[in-house]
mmCIF file of C-alpha atoms and ligand atoms in Angstrom:
data_model
loop_
_atom_site.group_PDB
_atom_site.id
_atom_site.type_symbol
_atom_site.label_atom_id
_atom_site.label_comp_id
_atom_site.label_asym_id
_atom_site.label_seq_id
_atom_site.Cartn_x
_atom_site.Cartn_y
_atom_site.Cartn_z
ATOM 1 C CA MET A 110 -1.515 7.652 -4.957
ATOM 2 C CA GLU A 111 -4.263 9.273 -6.917
ATOM 3 C CA ASP A 112 -7.213 11.398 -6.126
ATOM 4 C CA PRO A 113 -10.446 9.476 -6.758
ATOM 5 C CA GLY A 114 -12.513 12.561 -5.958
ATOM 6 C CA THR A 115 -13.055 14.689 -2.915
ATOM 7 C CA ALA A 116 -16.704 14.596 -1.909
ATOM 8 C CA VAL A 117 -17.673 11.051 -0.972
ATOM 9 C CA ALA A 118 -21.351 10.565 -0.181
ATOM 10 C CA GLY A 119 -21.833 9.274 3.330
ATOM 11 C CA THR A 120 -18.669 10.790 4.742
ATOM 12 C CA GLU A 121 -18.283 13.951 6.762
ATOM 13 C CA VAL A 122 -15.162 15.964 7.548
ATOM 14 C CA THR A 123 -14.765 16.205 11.326
ATOM 15 C CA GLY A 124 -11.198 17.545 11.290
ATOM 16 C CA THR A 125 -12.436 20.884 10.000
ATOM 17 C CA VAL A 126 -9.382 22.748 11.322
ATOM 18 C CA GLN A 127 -7.100 20.272 9.502
ATOM 19 C CA HIS A 128 -9.197 20.579 6.349
ATOM 20 C CA GLU A 129 -9.063 24.369 6.441
ATOM 21 C CA ALA A 130 -5.273 24.250 6.968
ATOM 22 C CA TRP A 131 -4.979 21.964 3.924
ATOM 23 C CA ARG A 132 -6.936 24.430 1.830
ATOM 24 C CA ARG A 133 -4.659 27.254 3.005
ATOM 25 C CA ARG A 134 -1.555 25.076 2.405
ATOM 26 C CA VAL A 135 -0.300 25.429 5.988
ATOM 27 C CA LEU A 136 0.516 22.837 8.640
ATOM 28 C CA PRO A 137 -2.520 22.233 10.899
ATOM 29 C CA PRO A 138 -2.159 22.928 14.631
ATOM 30 C CA VAL A 139 -1.841 20.342 17.393
ATOM 31 C CA GLU A 140 -5.385 19.445 18.461
ATOM 32 C CA GLU A 141 -6.794 17.667 21.507
ATOM 33 C CA VAL A 142 -9.100 15.220 19.735
ATOM 34 C CA ARG A 143 -10.466 13.712 22.975
ATOM 35 C CA PRO A 144 -9.400 14.298 26.576
ATOM 36 C CA GLY A 145 -5.832 12.970 26.763
ATOM 37 C CA LEU A 146 -5.510 12.328 23.013
ATOM 38 C CA TRP A 147 -3.781 14.747 20.660
ATOM 39 C CA SER A 148 -3.016 14.886 16.935
ATOM 40 C CA LEU A 149 0.555 16.039 16.207
ATOM 41 C CA PRO A 150 1.287 16.987 12.592
ATOM 42 C CA VAL A 151 4.854 16.203 11.508
ATOM 43 C CA PRO A 152 5.886 17.741 8.158
ATOM 44 C CA ILE A 153 7.163 15.639 5.261
ATOM 45 C CA PRO A 154 9.549 17.950 3.398
ATOM 46 C CA HIS A 155 9.009 18.288 -0.380
ATOM 47 C CA ASN A 156 6.170 15.772 -0.509
ATOM 48 C CA PRO A 157 2.589 16.315 -1.727
ATOM 49 C CA LEU A 158 1.293 14.500 1.359
ATOM 50 C CA ARG A 159 2.698 17.500 3.293
ATOM 51 C CA TYR A 160 2.552 15.884 6.747
ATOM 52 C CA VAL A 161 1.912 12.733 8.699
ATOM 53 C CA THR A 162 -0.256 12.914 11.798
ATOM 54 C CA ALA A 163 1.204 11.231 14.863
ATOM 55 C CA TYR A 164 -1.142 10.747 17.807
ATOM 56 C CA ALA A 165 -0.145 11.095 21.467
ATOM 57 C CA LEU A 166 -2.161 9.369 24.186
ATOM 58 C CA ALA A 167 -1.818 10.222 27.885
ATOM 59 C CA LEU A 168 -1.437 6.969 29.793
ATOM 60 C CA ALA A 169 -3.004 6.056 33.116
ATOM 61 C CA GLY A 170 -0.148 6.225 35.629
ATOM 62 C CA GLY A 171 1.781 8.786 33.589
ATOM 63 C CA GLY A 172 3.703 8.943 30.361
ATOM 64 C CA LEU A 173 2.545 8.905 26.766
ATOM 65 C CA GLY A 174 1.878 6.439 24.008
ATOM 66 C CA LEU A 175 2.407 7.369 20.360
ATOM 67 C CA VAL A 176 0.741 6.110 17.219
ATOM 68 C CA ASP A 177 3.353 6.641 14.463
ATOM 69 C CA THR A 178 6.267 9.043 14.678
ATOM 70 C CA GLY A 179 6.775 10.977 11.438
ATOM 71 C CA TRP A 180 9.248 11.355 8.591
ATOM 72 C CA GLU A 181 12.857 11.445 9.758
ATOM 73 C CA SER A 182 14.242 14.958 9.234
ATOM 74 C CA GLU A 183 15.456 17.792 11.426
ATOM 75 C CA GLU A 184 12.273 19.690 10.596
ATOM 76 C CA GLY A 185 10.119 16.701 11.533
ATOM 77 C CA TRP A 186 12.009 16.033 14.754
ATOM 78 C CA ARG A 187 11.580 19.671 15.756
ATOM 79 C CA ALA A 188 7.847 19.562 14.947
ATOM 80 C CA LEU A 189 7.344 16.400 16.994
ATOM 81 C CA ARG A 190 9.205 17.819 19.998
ATOM 82 C CA ASP A 191 7.435 21.197 19.729
ATOM 83 C CA GLY A 192 4.103 19.389 19.452
ATOM 84 C CA LEU A 193 4.803 17.380 22.586
ATOM 85 C CA ALA A 194 5.997 20.519 24.389
ATOM 86 C CA SER A 195 2.738 22.277 23.510
ATOM 87 C CA ILE A 196 0.827 19.604 25.447
ATOM 88 C CA GLY A 197 3.199 19.884 28.401
ATOM 89 C CA ALA A 198 5.234 16.781 27.595
ATOM 90 C CA GLY A 199 8.515 15.739 26.029
ATOM 91 C CA VAL A 200 9.948 12.848 24.060
ATOM 92 C CA ALA A 201 11.335 11.362 27.293
ATOM 93 C CA ASP A 202 7.711 10.821 28.454
ATOM 94 C CA VAL A 203 7.008 8.351 25.651
ATOM 95 C CA ARG A 204 6.595 4.801 27.012
ATOM 96 C CA GLY A 205 5.527 2.994 23.871
ATOM 97 C CA VAL A 206 5.153 3.559 20.117
ATOM 98 C CA LEU A 207 2.663 1.817 17.842
ATOM 99 C CA ILE A 208 3.765 1.768 14.206
ATOM 100 C CA THR A 209 0.887 1.430 11.741
ATOM 101 C CA HIS A 210 3.306 0.332 9.004
ATOM 102 C CA ALA A 211 6.977 0.349 8.047
ATOM 103 C CA HIS A 212 6.974 3.356 5.731
ATOM 104 C CA TRP A 213 9.436 6.146 6.349
ATOM 105 C CA ASP A 214 6.801 8.788 7.126
ATOM 106 C CA HIS A 215 5.440 6.583 9.945
ATOM 107 C CA ILE A 216 8.468 4.786 11.389
ATOM 108 C CA GLY A 217 11.175 7.302 10.400
ATOM 109 C CA LEU A 218 11.477 9.222 13.673
ATOM 110 C CA GLY A 219 11.087 6.006 15.676
ATOM 111 C CA ALA A 220 14.841 5.602 16.119
ATOM 112 C CA ARG A 221 15.208 9.064 17.667
ATOM 113 C CA VAL A 222 12.107 8.623 19.843
ATOM 114 C CA ALA A 223 13.287 5.236 21.129
ATOM 115 C CA ALA A 224 16.818 6.542 21.774
ATOM 116 C CA ALA A 225 15.547 9.593 23.693
ATOM 117 C CA SER A 226 12.898 7.762 25.739
ATOM 118 C CA GLY A 227 13.724 4.055 25.940
ATOM 119 C CA ALA A 228 10.169 3.397 24.723
ATOM 120 C CA TRP A 229 9.181 0.043 23.257
ATOM 121 C CA VAL A 230 8.214 0.074 19.569
ATOM 122 C CA ALA A 231 5.536 -2.306 18.273
ATOM 123 C CA ILE A 232 4.714 -3.417 14.723
ATOM 124 C CA HIS A 233 3.043 -6.300 12.887
ATOM 125 C CA PRO A 234 5.387 -9.249 12.116
ATOM 126 C CA ALA A 235 4.974 -8.842 8.339
ATOM 127 C CA ASP A 236 6.217 -5.258 8.533
ATOM 128 C CA LEU A 237 9.044 -6.258 10.845
ATOM 129 C CA ARG A 238 10.197 -8.386 7.892
ATOM 130 C CA ALA A 239 10.063 -5.239 5.734
ATOM 131 C CA VAL A 240 12.205 -3.424 8.321
ATOM 132 C CA HIS A 241 14.732 -6.267 8.200
ATOM 133 C CA HIS A 242 14.760 -5.985 4.401
ATOM 134 C CA PHE A 243 16.170 -2.452 4.709
ATOM 135 C CA THR A 244 18.260 -2.791 7.872
ATOM 136 C CA GLY A 245 19.667 -6.288 7.505
ATOM 137 C CA LYS A 246 21.745 -5.936 4.324
ATOM 138 C CA PRO A 247 23.974 -3.394 2.581
ATOM 139 C CA PRO A 248 22.117 -0.651 0.655
ATOM 140 C CA GLU A 249 23.835 -1.832 -2.566
ATOM 141 C CA GLN A 250 21.942 -5.106 -2.241
ATOM 142 C CA VAL A 251 18.626 -3.346 -1.483
ATOM 143 C CA VAL A 252 19.082 -1.295 -4.664
ATOM 144 C CA ALA A 253 20.115 -4.308 -6.774
ATOM 145 C CA GLU A 254 17.050 -6.266 -5.630
ATOM 146 C CA GLU A 255 14.667 -3.418 -6.445
ATOM 147 C CA VAL A 256 16.230 -2.892 -9.882
ATOM 148 C CA ALA A 257 15.928 -6.632 -10.606
ATOM 149 C CA PHE A 258 12.286 -6.554 -9.526
ATOM 150 C CA LEU A 259 11.520 -3.683 -11.928
ATOM 151 C CA VAL A 260 13.428 -5.318 -14.794
ATOM 152 C CA ALA A 261 11.222 -8.391 -14.301
ATOM 153 C CA LEU A 262 8.226 -6.062 -14.783
ATOM 154 C CA GLY A 263 9.626 -4.959 -18.148
ATOM 155 C CA ALA A 264 11.787 -1.966 -17.223
ATOM 156 C CA ASP A 265 14.907 -1.175 -19.167
ATOM 157 C CA PRO A 266 17.780 -1.930 -16.717
ATOM 158 C CA ALA A 267 19.372 1.512 -17.080
ATOM 159 C CA GLU A 268 16.027 3.270 -16.621
ATOM 160 C CA ALA A 269 15.203 1.101 -13.606
ATOM 161 C CA ALA A 270 18.585 1.897 -12.046
ATOM 162 C CA ALA A 271 18.001 5.621 -12.613
ATOM 163 C CA ASP A 272 14.493 5.419 -11.128
ATOM 164 C CA VAL A 273 15.597 3.504 -8.021
ATOM 165 C CA GLY A 274 18.542 5.804 -7.315
ATOM 166 C CA THR A 275 21.920 5.210 -5.775
ATOM 167 C CA PRO A 276 22.739 3.160 -2.655
ATOM 168 C CA GLU A 277 23.598 6.494 -0.980
ATOM 169 C CA HIS A 278 19.954 7.536 -1.485
ATOM 170 C CA MET A 279 18.865 4.316 0.196
ATOM 171 C CA ALA A 280 21.441 4.249 3.002
ATOM 172 C CA HIS A 281 19.355 6.243 5.512
ATOM 173 C CA LEU A 282 16.775 3.436 5.550
ATOM 174 C CA ALA A 283 19.336 1.179 7.246
ATOM 175 C CA GLY A 284 19.022 3.433 10.304
ATOM 176 C CA MET A 285 15.334 2.590 10.722
ATOM 177 C CA VAL A 286 14.377 1.552 14.254
ATOM 178 C CA VAL A 287 13.973 -2.205 14.572
ATOM 179 C CA PRO A 288 10.775 -2.642 16.627
ATOM 180 C CA ASP A 289 11.103 -4.799 19.735
ATOM 181 C CA ARG A 290 7.448 -5.811 20.150
ATOM 182 C CA LEU A 291 5.016 -7.535 17.808
ATOM 183 C CA LEU A 292 1.272 -6.985 17.472
ATOM 184 C CA GLU A 293 -0.984 -9.360 15.584
ATOM 185 C CA HIS A 294 -4.633 -9.046 14.611
ATOM 186 C CA GLY A 295 -6.785 -8.756 17.743
ATOM 187 C CA ASP A 296 -3.917 -8.020 20.142
ATOM 188 C CA ARG A 297 -4.370 -5.174 22.620
ATOM 189 C CA ALA A 298 -1.687 -2.509 22.734
ATOM 190 C CA ASP A 299 -0.009 -2.053 26.107
ATOM 191 C CA LEU A 300 -1.217 1.532 26.655
ATOM 192 C CA PRO A 301 -2.789 1.773 30.145
ATOM 193 C CA GLY A 302 -6.027 3.757 30.228
ATOM 194 C CA TRP A 303 -6.848 2.945 26.614
ATOM 195 C CA SER A 304 -8.162 -0.126 24.867
ATOM 196 C CA LEU A 305 -6.519 -0.162 21.458
ATOM 197 C CA ARG A 306 -7.109 -3.360 19.530
ATOM 198 C CA ALA A 307 -4.848 -4.060 16.562
ATOM 199 C CA VAL A 308 -6.712 -4.650 13.282
ATOM 200 C CA HIS A 309 -4.504 -6.273 10.644
ATOM 201 C CA THR A 310 -5.284 -4.518 7.359
ATOM 202 C CA PRO A 311 -2.730 -5.733 4.774
ATOM 203 C CA GLY A 312 -2.585 -4.052 1.370
ATOM 204 C CA HIS A 313 -0.705 -0.743 1.548
ATOM 205 C CA THR A 314 1.924 -2.880 3.322
ATOM 206 C CA ALA A 315 1.729 -6.564 4.220
ATOM 207 C CA GLY A 316 1.724 -5.793 7.932
ATOM 208 C CA HIS A 317 -0.374 -2.638 8.017
ATOM 209 C CA LEU A 318 -2.227 -2.182 11.318
ATOM 210 C CA CYS A 319 -5.209 -0.021 12.177
ATOM 211 C CA PHE A 320 -6.178 0.438 15.814
ATOM 212 C CA ALA A 321 -9.745 0.393 17.110
ATOM 213 C CA GLU A 322 -10.090 2.227 20.446
ATOM 214 C CA GLU A 323 -12.913 0.398 22.125
ATOM 215 C CA ARG A 324 -13.945 2.962 24.775
ATOM 216 C CA THR A 325 -14.247 5.978 22.490
ATOM 217 C CA GLY A 326 -15.073 4.173 19.242
ATOM 218 C CA LEU A 327 -12.198 5.981 17.512
ATOM 219 C CA PHE A 328 -10.504 4.232 14.593
ATOM 220 C CA PHE A 329 -6.834 4.962 13.887
ATOM 221 C CA SER A 330 -6.699 4.115 10.200
ATOM 222 C CA GLY A 331 -3.010 4.742 9.390
ATOM 223 C CA ASP A 332 -2.759 4.904 5.591
ATOM 224 C CA HIS A 333 -5.314 2.122 5.065
ATOM 225 C CA VAL A 334 -8.229 4.537 4.742
ATOM 226 C CA LEU A 335 -7.644 8.215 4.003
ATOM 227 C CA PRO A 336 -10.418 10.734 3.343
ATOM 228 C CA ARG A 337 -9.212 12.083 -0.035
ATOM 229 C CA ILE A 338 -6.580 9.955 -1.704
ATOM 230 C CA SER A 339 -6.421 6.274 -2.474
ATOM 231 C CA PRO A 340 -3.395 4.702 -0.756
ATOM 232 C CA ASN A 341 -0.766 3.193 -3.009
ATOM 233 C CA VAL A 342 -1.124 -0.590 -3.224
ATOM 234 C CA SER A 343 1.800 -2.098 -5.066
ATOM 235 C CA THR A 344 3.971 -5.164 -5.396
ATOM 236 C CA SER A 345 7.554 -5.426 -4.220
ATOM 237 C CA GLY A 346 10.251 -8.053 -3.972
ATOM 238 C CA PHE A 347 9.612 -8.430 -0.232
ATOM 239 C CA GLY A 348 5.826 -7.883 -0.039
ATOM 240 C CA ALA A 349 2.710 -9.996 -0.416
ATOM 241 C CA ALA A 350 1.824 -12.094 -3.492
ATOM 242 C CA ASP A 351 -1.537 -10.373 -4.021
ATOM 243 C CA PRO A 352 -1.485 -7.039 -2.171
ATOM 244 C CA LEU A 353 -4.561 -5.643 -3.911
ATOM 245 C CA GLY A 354 -6.612 -8.734 -3.078
ATOM 246 C CA ASP A 355 -5.440 -8.296 0.517
ATOM 247 C CA PHE A 356 -6.302 -4.597 0.451
ATOM 248 C CA LEU A 357 -9.854 -5.107 -0.832
ATOM 249 C CA ALA A 358 -10.460 -7.770 1.821
ATOM 250 C CA SER A 359 -8.989 -5.475 4.496
ATOM 251 C CA LEU A 360 -11.301 -2.656 3.414
ATOM 252 C CA GLU A 361 -14.245 -4.947 4.054
ATOM 253 C CA VAL A 362 -12.874 -5.763 7.510
ATOM 254 C CA ALA A 363 -12.289 -2.099 8.371
ATOM 255 C CA GLY A 364 -15.606 -0.953 6.891
ATOM 256 C CA SER A 365 -17.664 -3.535 8.786
ATOM 257 C CA GLY A 366 -16.754 -2.096 12.200
ATOM 258 C CA ALA A 367 -18.578 0.863 13.691
ATOM 259 C CA ALA A 368 -16.312 3.898 14.075
ATOM 260 C CA ALA A 369 -17.365 7.093 15.860
ATOM 261 C CA GLU A 370 -14.613 8.949 14.015
ATOM 262 C CA VAL A 371 -11.676 7.985 11.791
ATOM 263 C CA LEU A 372 -8.220 9.274 12.746
ATOM 264 C CA PRO A 373 -6.063 8.843 9.635
ATOM 265 C CA ALA A 374 -2.310 9.337 9.363
ATOM 266 C CA HIS A 375 -2.668 11.970 6.609
ATOM 267 C CA GLU A 376 -5.154 14.667 5.654
ATOM 268 C CA TRP A 377 -8.043 15.089 8.139
ATOM 269 C CA ARG A 378 -10.360 13.281 10.532
ATOM 270 C CA PHE A 379 -13.706 12.169 9.196
ATOM 271 C CA ARG A 380 -16.814 10.101 9.822
ATOM 272 C CA GLY A 381 -18.261 7.518 7.448
ATOM 273 C CA LEU A 382 -15.750 4.651 7.451
ATOM 274 C CA ALA A 383 -18.130 2.242 5.693
ATOM 275 C CA ALA A 384 -18.894 4.716 2.901
ATOM 276 C CA ARG A 385 -15.238 5.568 2.394
ATOM 277 C CA THR A 386 -14.102 1.934 2.260
ATOM 278 C CA ALA A 387 -16.904 1.183 -0.225
ATOM 279 C CA GLU A 388 -15.723 4.064 -2.415
ATOM 280 C CA LEU A 389 -12.111 2.845 -2.312
ATOM 281 C CA ARG A 390 -13.209 -0.654 -3.332
ATOM 282 C CA ALA A 391 -15.273 0.789 -6.201
ATOM 283 C CA HIS A 392 -12.261 2.875 -7.262
ATOM 284 C CA HIS A 393 -10.091 -0.244 -7.581
ATOM 285 C CA GLU A 394 -12.802 -2.145 -9.449
ATOM 286 C CA ARG A 395 -12.851 0.711 -11.982
ATOM 287 C CA ARG A 396 -9.048 0.526 -12.245
ATOM 288 C CA LEU A 397 -9.205 -3.257 -12.731
ATOM 289 C CA ALA A 398 -11.726 -2.780 -15.550
ATOM 290 C CA GLU A 399 -9.533 -0.102 -17.135
ATOM 291 C CA LEU A 400 -6.487 -2.365 -16.964
ATOM 292 C CA LEU A 401 -8.408 -5.296 -18.443
ATOM 293 C CA ALA A 402 -9.424 -3.081 -21.376
ATOM 294 C CA ALA A 403 -5.787 -1.980 -21.804
ATOM 295 C CA ILE A 404 -4.640 -5.613 -21.930
ATOM 296 C CA ARG A 405 -7.316 -6.367 -24.503
ATOM 297 C CA ALA A 406 -6.119 -3.403 -26.613
ATOM 298 C CA HIS A 407 -2.392 -4.141 -26.085
ATOM 299 C CA PRO A 408 -1.942 -7.909 -25.726
ATOM 300 C CA HIS A 409 1.482 -9.350 -24.828
ATOM 301 C CA ALA A 410 2.534 -6.195 -22.973
ATOM 302 C CA THR A 411 4.651 -6.037 -19.838
ATOM 303 C CA PRO A 412 3.422 -4.269 -16.658
ATOM 304 C CA TRP A 413 5.856 -1.455 -17.498
ATOM 305 C CA GLN A 414 4.193 -0.999 -20.916
ATOM 306 C CA LEU A 415 0.677 -1.389 -19.560
ATOM 307 C CA ALA A 416 1.203 1.325 -16.930
ATOM 308 C CA ALA A 417 1.708 3.804 -19.764
ATOM 309 C CA HIS A 418 -1.752 2.921 -21.143
ATOM 310 C CA LEU A 419 -3.607 3.748 -17.924
ATOM 311 C CA THR A 420 -4.826 7.157 -16.835
ATOM 312 C CA TRP A 421 -2.860 8.744 -14.001
ATOM 313 C CA SER A 422 -3.263 11.983 -12.141
ATOM 314 C CA ARG A 423 -0.850 13.576 -14.600
ATOM 315 C CA PRO A 424 0.444 12.639 -18.091
ATOM 316 C CA TRP A 425 2.479 9.423 -18.014
ATOM 317 C CA GLU A 426 5.402 11.126 -19.811
ATOM 318 C CA ASP A 427 5.736 13.485 -16.817
ATOM 319 C CA TYR A 428 6.132 10.608 -14.407
ATOM 320 C CA GLU A 429 9.617 10.052 -13.220
ATOM 321 C CA ARG A 430 11.686 8.096 -10.757
ATOM 322 C CA ARG A 431 9.753 7.061 -7.626
ATOM 323 C CA MET A 432 6.412 8.110 -9.139
ATOM 324 C CA ARG A 433 6.926 5.770 -12.064
ATOM 325 C CA ILE A 434 7.926 2.925 -9.754
ATOM 326 C CA PHE A 435 4.736 3.444 -7.722
ATOM 327 C CA ALA A 436 2.663 3.437 -10.921
ATOM 328 C CA VAL A 437 4.246 0.319 -12.406
ATOM 329 C CA THR A 438 4.189 -1.711 -9.188
ATOM 330 C CA GLU A 439 0.589 -0.609 -8.593
ATOM 331 C CA THR A 440 -0.266 -1.797 -12.124
ATOM 332 C CA ASP A 441 1.429 -5.096 -11.262
ATOM 333 C CA ALA A 442 -0.743 -5.400 -8.129
ATOM 334 C CA HIS A 443 -3.853 -4.992 -10.292
ATOM 335 C CA LEU A 444 -2.503 -7.564 -12.781
ATOM 336 C CA ARG A 445 -1.992 -10.121 -10.048
ATOM 337 C CA LEU A 446 -5.574 -9.729 -8.838
ATOM 338 C CA LEU A 447 -6.948 -9.992 -12.417
ATOM 339 C CA ALA A 448 -4.870 -13.173 -12.783
ATOM 340 C CA ARG A 449 -6.198 -14.560 -9.515
ATOM 341 C CA ARG A 450 -9.734 -13.891 -10.751
ATOM 342 C CA GLY A 451 -8.883 -15.883 -13.904
ATOM 343 C CA LEU A 452 -9.332 -12.905 -16.238
ATOM 344 C CA VAL A 453 -5.753 -12.585 -17.527
ATOM 345 C CA VAL A 454 -2.786 -14.893 -17.965
ATOM 346 C CA GLY A 455 0.917 -14.192 -17.779
ATOM 347 C CA SER A 456 3.354 -15.657 -20.288
ATOM 348 C CA GLY A 457 5.862 -16.931 -17.742
ATOM 349 C CA GLY A 458 9.583 -16.438 -18.273
ATOM 350 C CA PRO A 459 11.838 -13.805 -16.724
ATOM 351 C CA VAL A 460 9.701 -10.873 -17.986
ATOM 352 C CA PRO A 461 6.082 -12.053 -18.217
ATOM 353 C CA THR A 462 3.692 -10.370 -20.643
ATOM 354 C CA TRP A 463 -0.073 -10.409 -20.247
ATOM 355 C CA THR A 464 -3.082 -11.388 -22.310
ATOM 356 C CA VAL A 465 -6.798 -11.695 -21.623
ATOM 357 C CA ALA A 466 -7.715 -15.259 -20.618
ATOM 358 C CA ALA A 467 -9.530 -17.366 -23.204
ATOM 359 C CA ARG A 468 -13.106 -17.965 -22.046
HETATM 360 ZN ZN1 ZN B 527 1.934 7.512 5.034
#
């Protein structure tokens, strides 16, 4: 993820307490955003995102619904339970969990929540496939597939193996909760007292869901739209063919709806969904133009080589491990969209290189 700039014209910070906590580098407090709806920050240890915001909704007839759960760690589990206790509830009160997408900071605590409460867990079918990718095979195979994917993008096999890490590093992902309910675009979540409509917004993941609450006009944006950073949009061996094309289309879908306030999964609440989605689209168009210029200057380069010619939030040489994987697979996502637009062509073969299309 990179920082395309903080002040976006047409947006307004509404989570001022969250914003102030960010500035002071502390975890924001639990807040009652609307009657019966709370934001619960769950820390992400040693991560610049700092925390994920889970949301708790009091249900008609008793119990709670959750939107996302938080990064799996003892610290996160404690924060989630303390957060629920501060609103007079406990994990056992949870009846259902909506997962915006199958990333560890959103689904990670789902297994503990489901075990402690018996709650159902719902996700989009495309992200259920991502869950099966990590839970349905040995971690050695997950690692081997990711290394092979990076080698096909031009990585040196030894470097790719070092960047991906060992199967032991990957093994915890096999313990991810396997959701037992599916939500597709337009479906209503089974949370009595609320009217949350699922909005399929592929890009950050193939099955990313936002939720539009139709009575309050609130928009739970997950990681699809964040107020400060641009969500990572990258290719993977188990993801979509053109994730950036999907993401730009999803931004149009999200930005076309009226939202009284945006409740994102990181950073702070804000208003101005249309302006923010327009800015994110403009950001990616600038990146596409930068990549096209890099291909013109360095023809017959692999995605791995091209990533080194782009500007990142820090010098490329300082990138390592996961960061480098994000950068290279994000470059690959931009390449695939340039190819779909007919602007570049790949060479074919096991490790394709790229050139500007003849006009
Ligand atoms: Zn996230």
